[in-house]
């Protein structure tokens, strides 16, 4: 059985938000008009394991954990689902918005951080800083994720993004939380 983990109290949580303009065929935050959310140190690293994060997310019941892995080194986005990424090991430099996008965001994330990416936001790994970088990837219940790369022929998939509903509860905090403040 996974050990229980409690997220950082909301009153102590530092959150940054980033809106990224569309670039080429990558819509980024332009369709949903919701920012990327970065919950800094959402989970205390002393008790953090992939299993404990998966158990916590499953207990909150908003998203379903689906994988443990690093991030792909090719820019991609999802047209069928928002994505929650919980860093369970290491640190990495990530790029959001497409590496050729002047409005892109590059940031370093580390163990305990949580990222919520609205559908359509391009993202990729730039560098595994620590070696062994790993995340738990989770998606809203009932959603299946796809892979898009900002290529011709994906336009119909991109149109679907406007039909994806936003969260009624925060995937980490439940009834309260940053994603409900937009």
PDB file of C-alpha atoms in Angstrom:
ATOM      1  CA  UNK A   1       0.000   0.000   0.000  1.00  0.00           C
ATOM      2  CA  UNK A   2       1.275   3.485  -0.878  1.00  0.00           C
ATOM      3  CA  UNK A   3       2.230   5.778   1.963  1.00  0.00           C
ATOM      4  CA  UNK A   4      -0.073   8.729   2.539  1.00  0.00           C
ATOM      5  CA  UNK A   5       1.128  12.112   1.394  1.00  0.00           C
ATOM      6  CA  UNK A   6      -0.457  15.494   2.041  1.00  0.00           C
ATOM      7  CA  UNK A   7       0.155  18.415  -0.285  1.00  0.00           C
ATOM      8  CA  UNK A   8       1.670  21.656   0.918  1.00  0.00           C
ATOM      9  CA  UNK A   9      -1.054  23.720   2.646  1.00  0.00           C
ATOM     10  CA  UNK A  10      -2.738  26.079   0.179  1.00  0.00           C
ATOM     11  CA  UNK A  11      -1.839  29.103   2.293  1.00  0.00           C
ATOM     12  CA  UNK A  12       1.864  28.215   1.848  1.00  0.00           C
ATOM     13  CA  UNK A  13       1.728  27.162  -1.797  1.00  0.00           C
ATOM     14  CA  UNK A  14       3.523  29.321  -4.355  1.00  0.00           C
ATOM     15  CA  UNK A  15       1.873  29.199  -7.766  1.00  0.00           C
ATOM     16  CA  UNK A  16       3.030  30.741 -11.022  1.00  0.00           C
ATOM     17  CA  UNK A  17       0.818  31.043 -14.087  1.00  0.00           C
ATOM     18  CA  UNK A  18       1.924  31.439 -17.676  1.00  0.00           C
ATOM     19  CA  UNK A  19      -0.153  32.289 -20.735  1.00  0.00           C
ATOM     20  CA  UNK A  20       1.573  31.466 -24.009  1.00  0.00           C
ATOM     21  CA  UNK A  21       0.437  32.723 -27.431  1.00  0.00           C
ATOM     22  CA  UNK A  22      -0.236  30.378 -30.313  1.00  0.00           C
ATOM     23  CA  UNK A  23       2.755  29.794 -32.549  1.00  0.00           C
ATOM     24  CA  UNK A  24       2.619  28.088 -35.917  1.00  0.00           C
ATOM     25  CA  UNK A  25       0.211  25.199 -35.538  1.00  0.00           C
ATOM     26  CA  UNK A  26       0.650  24.902 -31.752  1.00  0.00           C
ATOM     27  CA  UNK A  27      -2.356  26.599 -30.089  1.00  0.00           C
ATOM     28  CA  UNK A  28      -0.847  26.836 -26.579  1.00  0.00           C
ATOM     29  CA  UNK A  29      -3.170  28.720 -24.196  1.00  0.00           C
ATOM     30  CA  UNK A  30      -4.967  30.668 -26.970  1.00  0.00           C
ATOM     31  CA  UNK A  31      -8.039  28.399 -27.277  1.00  0.00           C
ATOM     32  CA  UNK A  32      -8.909  27.586 -23.665  1.00  0.00           C
ATOM     33  CA  UNK A  33      -7.629  30.958 -22.397  1.00  0.00           C
ATOM     34  CA  UNK A  34      -6.414  29.192 -19.275  1.00  0.00           C
ATOM     35  CA  UNK A  35      -2.782  29.502 -18.144  1.00  0.00           C
ATOM     36  CA  UNK A  36      -0.247  26.836 -17.352  1.00  0.00           C
ATOM     37  CA  UNK A  37      -0.182  26.384 -13.573  1.00  0.00           C
ATOM     38  CA  UNK A  38       3.074  25.602 -11.743  1.00  0.00           C
ATOM     39  CA  UNK A  39       2.568  24.567  -8.123  1.00  0.00           C
ATOM     40  CA  UNK A  40       6.042  24.972  -6.625  1.00  0.00           C
ATOM     41  CA  UNK A  41       6.780  22.267  -4.056  1.00  0.00           C
ATOM     42  CA  UNK A  42       3.182  21.044  -3.951  1.00  0.00           C
ATOM     43  CA  UNK A  43       4.307  17.754  -2.435  1.00  0.00           C
ATOM     44  CA  UNK A  44       6.965  17.583   0.310  1.00  0.00           C
ATOM     45  CA  UNK A  45       9.965  15.709  -1.051  1.00  0.00           C
ATOM     46  CA  UNK A  46      10.740  13.900   2.217  1.00  0.00           C
ATOM     47  CA  UNK A  47       7.763  11.540   1.802  1.00  0.00           C
ATOM     48  CA  UNK A  48       7.298  11.755  -1.964  1.00  0.00           C
ATOM     49  CA  UNK A  49       7.061   8.581  -4.027  1.00  0.00           C
ATOM     50  CA  UNK A  50       5.284   7.933  -7.315  1.00  0.00           C
ATOM     51  CA  UNK A  51       2.900   5.587  -5.491  1.00  0.00           C
ATOM     52  CA  UNK A  52       2.031   8.195  -2.850  1.00  0.00           C
ATOM     53  CA  UNK A  53       1.289  10.812  -5.522  1.00  0.00           C
ATOM     54  CA  UNK A  54      -0.858   8.355  -7.477  1.00  0.00           C
ATOM     55  CA  UNK A  55      -2.761   7.434  -4.300  1.00  0.00           C
ATOM     56  CA  UNK A  56      -3.336  11.092  -3.428  1.00  0.00           C
ATOM     57  CA  UNK A  57      -4.567  12.001  -6.922  1.00  0.00           C
ATOM     58  CA  UNK A  58      -6.844   8.956  -7.001  1.00  0.00           C
ATOM     59  CA  UNK A  59      -8.285   9.903  -3.592  1.00  0.00           C
ATOM     60  CA  UNK A  60      -9.049  13.459  -4.768  1.00  0.00           C
ATOM     61  CA  UNK A  61     -10.741  11.841  -7.762  1.00  0.00           C
ATOM     62  CA  UNK A  62     -10.379  14.551 -10.402  1.00  0.00           C
ATOM     63  CA  UNK A  63      -7.643  12.978 -12.528  1.00  0.00           C
ATOM     64  CA  UNK A  64      -6.460   9.438 -13.158  1.00  0.00           C
ATOM     65  CA  UNK A  65      -2.718   8.738 -12.960  1.00  0.00           C
ATOM     66  CA  UNK A  66      -1.722   6.934 -16.160  1.00  0.00           C
ATOM     67  CA  UNK A  67       2.056   6.783 -16.396  1.00  0.00           C
ATOM     68  CA  UNK A  68       5.463   7.281 -14.774  1.00  0.00           C
ATOM     69  CA  UNK A  69       8.109   8.597 -17.127  1.00  0.00           C
ATOM     70  CA  UNK A  70      10.210  11.595 -18.072  1.00  0.00           C
ATOM     71  CA  UNK A  71       8.978  14.105 -20.663  1.00  0.00           C
ATOM     72  CA  UNK A  72       9.452  13.574 -24.392  1.00  0.00           C
ATOM     73  CA  UNK A  73      12.246  15.649 -25.933  1.00  0.00           C
ATOM     74  CA  UNK A  74      10.046  16.529 -28.923  1.00  0.00           C
ATOM     75  CA  UNK A  75       7.516  19.354 -28.664  1.00  0.00           C
ATOM     76  CA  UNK A  76       4.044  17.887 -28.475  1.00  0.00           C
ATOM     77  CA  UNK A  77       0.609  18.762 -27.136  1.00  0.00           C
ATOM     78  CA  UNK A  78      -2.684  17.058 -26.401  1.00  0.00           C
ATOM     79  CA  UNK A  79      -5.913  17.992 -28.171  1.00  0.00           C
ATOM     80  CA  UNK A  80      -8.226  15.715 -26.190  1.00  0.00           C
ATOM     81  CA  UNK A  81      -7.274  16.403 -22.582  1.00  0.00           C
ATOM     82  CA  UNK A  82      -5.615  18.682 -20.081  1.00  0.00           C
ATOM     83  CA  UNK A  83      -2.530  17.143 -18.437  1.00  0.00           C
ATOM     84  CA  UNK A  84      -1.313  17.105 -14.829  1.00  0.00           C
ATOM     85  CA  UNK A  85       2.402  16.411 -14.334  1.00  0.00           C
ATOM     86  CA  UNK A  86       3.769  15.688 -10.855  1.00  0.00           C
ATOM     87  CA  UNK A  87       7.554  15.615 -10.536  1.00  0.00           C
ATOM     88  CA  UNK A  88       8.460  12.643  -8.353  1.00  0.00           C
ATOM     89  CA  UNK A  89      12.221  12.482  -8.912  1.00  0.00           C
ATOM     90  CA  UNK A  90      14.992  14.798 -10.024  1.00  0.00           C
ATOM     91  CA  UNK A  91      14.899  18.104 -11.825  1.00  0.00           C
ATOM     92  CA  UNK A  92      14.717  19.190 -15.447  1.00  0.00           C
ATOM     93  CA  UNK A  93      14.552  22.186 -17.740  1.00  0.00           C
ATOM     94  CA  UNK A  94      11.328  22.196 -19.736  1.00  0.00           C
ATOM     95  CA  UNK A  95      10.074  24.281 -22.647  1.00  0.00           C
ATOM     96  CA  UNK A  96       6.423  25.281 -23.027  1.00  0.00           C
ATOM     97  CA  UNK A  97       4.961  26.809 -26.159  1.00  0.00           C
ATOM     98  CA  UNK A  98       7.403  25.518 -28.783  1.00  0.00           C
ATOM     99  CA  UNK A  99      11.132  26.180 -28.892  1.00  0.00           C
ATOM    100  CA  UNK A 100      10.813  28.631 -31.827  1.00  0.00           C
ATOM    101  CA  UNK A 101       8.016  30.612 -30.152  1.00  0.00           C
ATOM    102  CA  UNK A 102       9.221  34.046 -28.948  1.00  0.00           C
ATOM    103  CA  UNK A 103       6.491  33.800 -26.261  1.00  0.00           C
ATOM    104  CA  UNK A 104       7.663  30.396 -24.970  1.00  0.00           C
ATOM    105  CA  UNK A 105       8.369  29.701 -21.309  1.00  0.00           C
ATOM    106  CA  UNK A 106      11.453  27.776 -20.232  1.00  0.00           C
ATOM    107  CA  UNK A 107      11.707  26.767 -16.600  1.00  0.00           C
ATOM    108  CA  UNK A 108      13.413  24.357 -14.279  1.00  0.00           C
ATOM    109  CA  UNK A 109      11.143  22.114 -12.241  1.00  0.00           C
ATOM    110  CA  UNK A 110      12.043  19.789  -9.415  1.00  0.00           C
ATOM    111  CA  UNK A 111      10.804  17.062  -7.133  1.00  0.00           C
ATOM    112  CA  UNK A 112       7.458  17.954  -5.562  1.00  0.00           C
ATOM    113  CA  UNK A 113       6.445  20.440  -8.269  1.00  0.00           C
ATOM    114  CA  UNK A 114       3.143  20.025 -10.102  1.00  0.00           C
ATOM    115  CA  UNK A 115       2.337  21.389 -13.554  1.00  0.00           C
ATOM    116  CA  UNK A 116      -1.130  21.645 -15.007  1.00  0.00           C
ATOM    117  CA  UNK A 117      -1.105  22.069 -18.776  1.00  0.00           C
ATOM    118  CA  UNK A 118      -4.309  23.073 -20.539  1.00  0.00           C
ATOM    119  CA  UNK A 119      -5.058  21.121 -23.714  1.00  0.00           C
ATOM    120  CA  UNK A 120      -3.103  22.555 -26.645  1.00  0.00           C
ATOM    121  CA  UNK A 121       0.011  23.683 -24.762  1.00  0.00           C
ATOM    122  CA  UNK A 122       3.186  22.517 -26.490  1.00  0.00           C
ATOM    123  CA  UNK A 123       5.777  21.069 -24.140  1.00  0.00           C
ATOM    124  CA  UNK A 124       9.070  19.215 -24.209  1.00  0.00           C
ATOM    125  CA  UNK A 125      12.104  18.260 -22.161  1.00  0.00           C
ATOM    126  CA  UNK A 126      15.143  20.449 -22.775  1.00  0.00           C
ATOM    127  CA  UNK A 127      17.502  18.885 -20.225  1.00  0.00           C
ATOM    128  CA  UNK A 128      17.366  16.262 -17.492  1.00  0.00           C
ATOM    129  CA  UNK A 129      19.405  18.342 -15.039  1.00  0.00           C
ATOM    130  CA  UNK A 130      19.721  15.787 -12.255  1.00  0.00           C
ATOM    131  CA  UNK A 131      19.629  12.515 -14.184  1.00  0.00           C
ATOM    132  CA  UNK A 132      16.686  10.206 -13.549  1.00  0.00           C
ATOM    133  CA  UNK A 133      13.995  12.895 -13.913  1.00  0.00           C
ATOM    134  CA  UNK A 134      10.553  11.296 -13.516  1.00  0.00           C
ATOM    135  CA  UNK A 135       6.959  12.434 -13.327  1.00  0.00           C
ATOM    136  CA  UNK A 136       3.526  10.947 -12.769  1.00  0.00           C
ATOM    137  CA  UNK A 137       1.245  11.927 -15.649  1.00  0.00           C
ATOM    138  CA  UNK A 138      -2.488  12.172 -14.993  1.00  0.00           C
ATOM    139  CA  UNK A 139      -5.549  13.180 -17.014  1.00  0.00           C
ATOM    140  CA  UNK A 140      -9.121  14.162 -16.126  1.00  0.00           C
ATOM    141  CA  UNK A 141     -11.352  11.172 -15.473  1.00  0.00           C
ATOM    142  CA  UNK A 142     -12.905   9.898 -18.681  1.00  0.00           C
ATOM    143  CA  UNK A 143     -10.384  11.613 -20.965  1.00  0.00           C
ATOM    144  CA  UNK A 144      -8.028   9.816 -23.303  1.00  0.00           C
ATOM    145  CA  UNK A 145      -4.940  11.708 -24.373  1.00  0.00           C
ATOM    146  CA  UNK A 146      -3.494  11.919 -27.855  1.00  0.00           C
ATOM    147  CA  UNK A 147      -0.241  13.201 -29.302  1.00  0.00           C
ATOM    148  CA  UNK A 148      -0.073  16.205 -31.627  1.00  0.00           C
ATOM    149  CA  UNK A 149       3.079  17.874 -32.914  1.00  0.00           C
ATOM    150  CA  UNK A 150       1.925  21.117 -34.549  1.00  0.00           C
ATOM    151  CA  UNK A 151       1.971  19.585 -38.031  1.00  0.00           C
ATOM    152  CA  UNK A 152      -0.311  20.073 -41.008  1.00  0.00           C
ATOM    153  CA  UNK A 153      -3.241  17.665 -40.881  1.00  0.00           C
ATOM    154  CA  UNK A 154      -3.870  18.189 -37.136  1.00  0.00           C
ATOM    155  CA  UNK A 155      -6.218  21.168 -37.599  1.00  0.00           C
ATOM    156  CA  UNK A 156      -9.405  19.132 -36.939  1.00  0.00           C
ATOM    157  CA  UNK A 157      -7.908  17.813 -33.700  1.00  0.00           C
ATOM    158  CA  UNK A 158      -7.023  21.341 -32.604  1.00  0.00           C
ATOM    159  CA  UNK A 159     -10.634  22.482 -33.138  1.00  0.00           C
ATOM    160  CA  UNK A 160     -11.694  19.935 -30.501  1.00  0.00           C
ATOM    161  CA  UNK A 161      -9.785  21.789 -27.766  1.00  0.00           C
ATOM    162  CA  UNK A 162     -12.511  24.426 -27.362  1.00  0.00           C
ATOM    163  CA  UNK A 163     -14.975  21.670 -26.359  1.00  0.00           C
ATOM    164  CA  UNK A 164     -12.890  20.337 -23.465  1.00  0.00           C
ATOM    165  CA  UNK A 165     -14.376  21.390 -20.136  1.00  0.00           C
ATOM    166  CA  UNK A 166     -12.304  22.978 -17.388  1.00  0.00           C
ATOM    167  CA  UNK A 167     -12.017  21.602 -13.874  1.00  0.00           C
ATOM    168  CA  UNK A 168     -14.831  21.727 -11.292  1.00  0.00           C
ATOM    169  CA  UNK A 169     -12.319  20.745  -8.590  1.00  0.00           C
ATOM    170  CA  UNK A 170      -8.597  21.197  -8.282  1.00  0.00           C
ATOM    171  CA  UNK A 171      -6.782  17.928  -9.160  1.00  0.00           C
ATOM    172  CA  UNK A 172      -4.434  18.258  -6.159  1.00  0.00           C
ATOM    173  CA  UNK A 173      -6.523  20.185  -3.606  1.00  0.00           C
ATOM    174  CA  UNK A 174     -10.100  19.175  -4.395  1.00  0.00           C
ATOM    175  CA  UNK A 175     -12.805  21.694  -3.469  1.00  0.00           C
ATOM    176  CA  UNK A 176     -10.348  24.606  -3.333  1.00  0.00           C
ATOM    177  CA  UNK A 177      -7.236  25.298  -5.298  1.00  0.00           C
ATOM    178  CA  UNK A 178      -5.539  27.451  -7.897  1.00  0.00           C
ATOM    179  CA  UNK A 179      -7.199  25.996 -11.020  1.00  0.00           C
ATOM    180  CA  UNK A 180     -10.572  27.204  -9.741  1.00  0.00           C
ATOM    181  CA  UNK A 181      -9.373  30.825  -9.645  1.00  0.00           C
ATOM    182  CA  UNK A 182      -9.545  31.374 -13.422  1.00  0.00           C
TER     183      UNK A 182
END
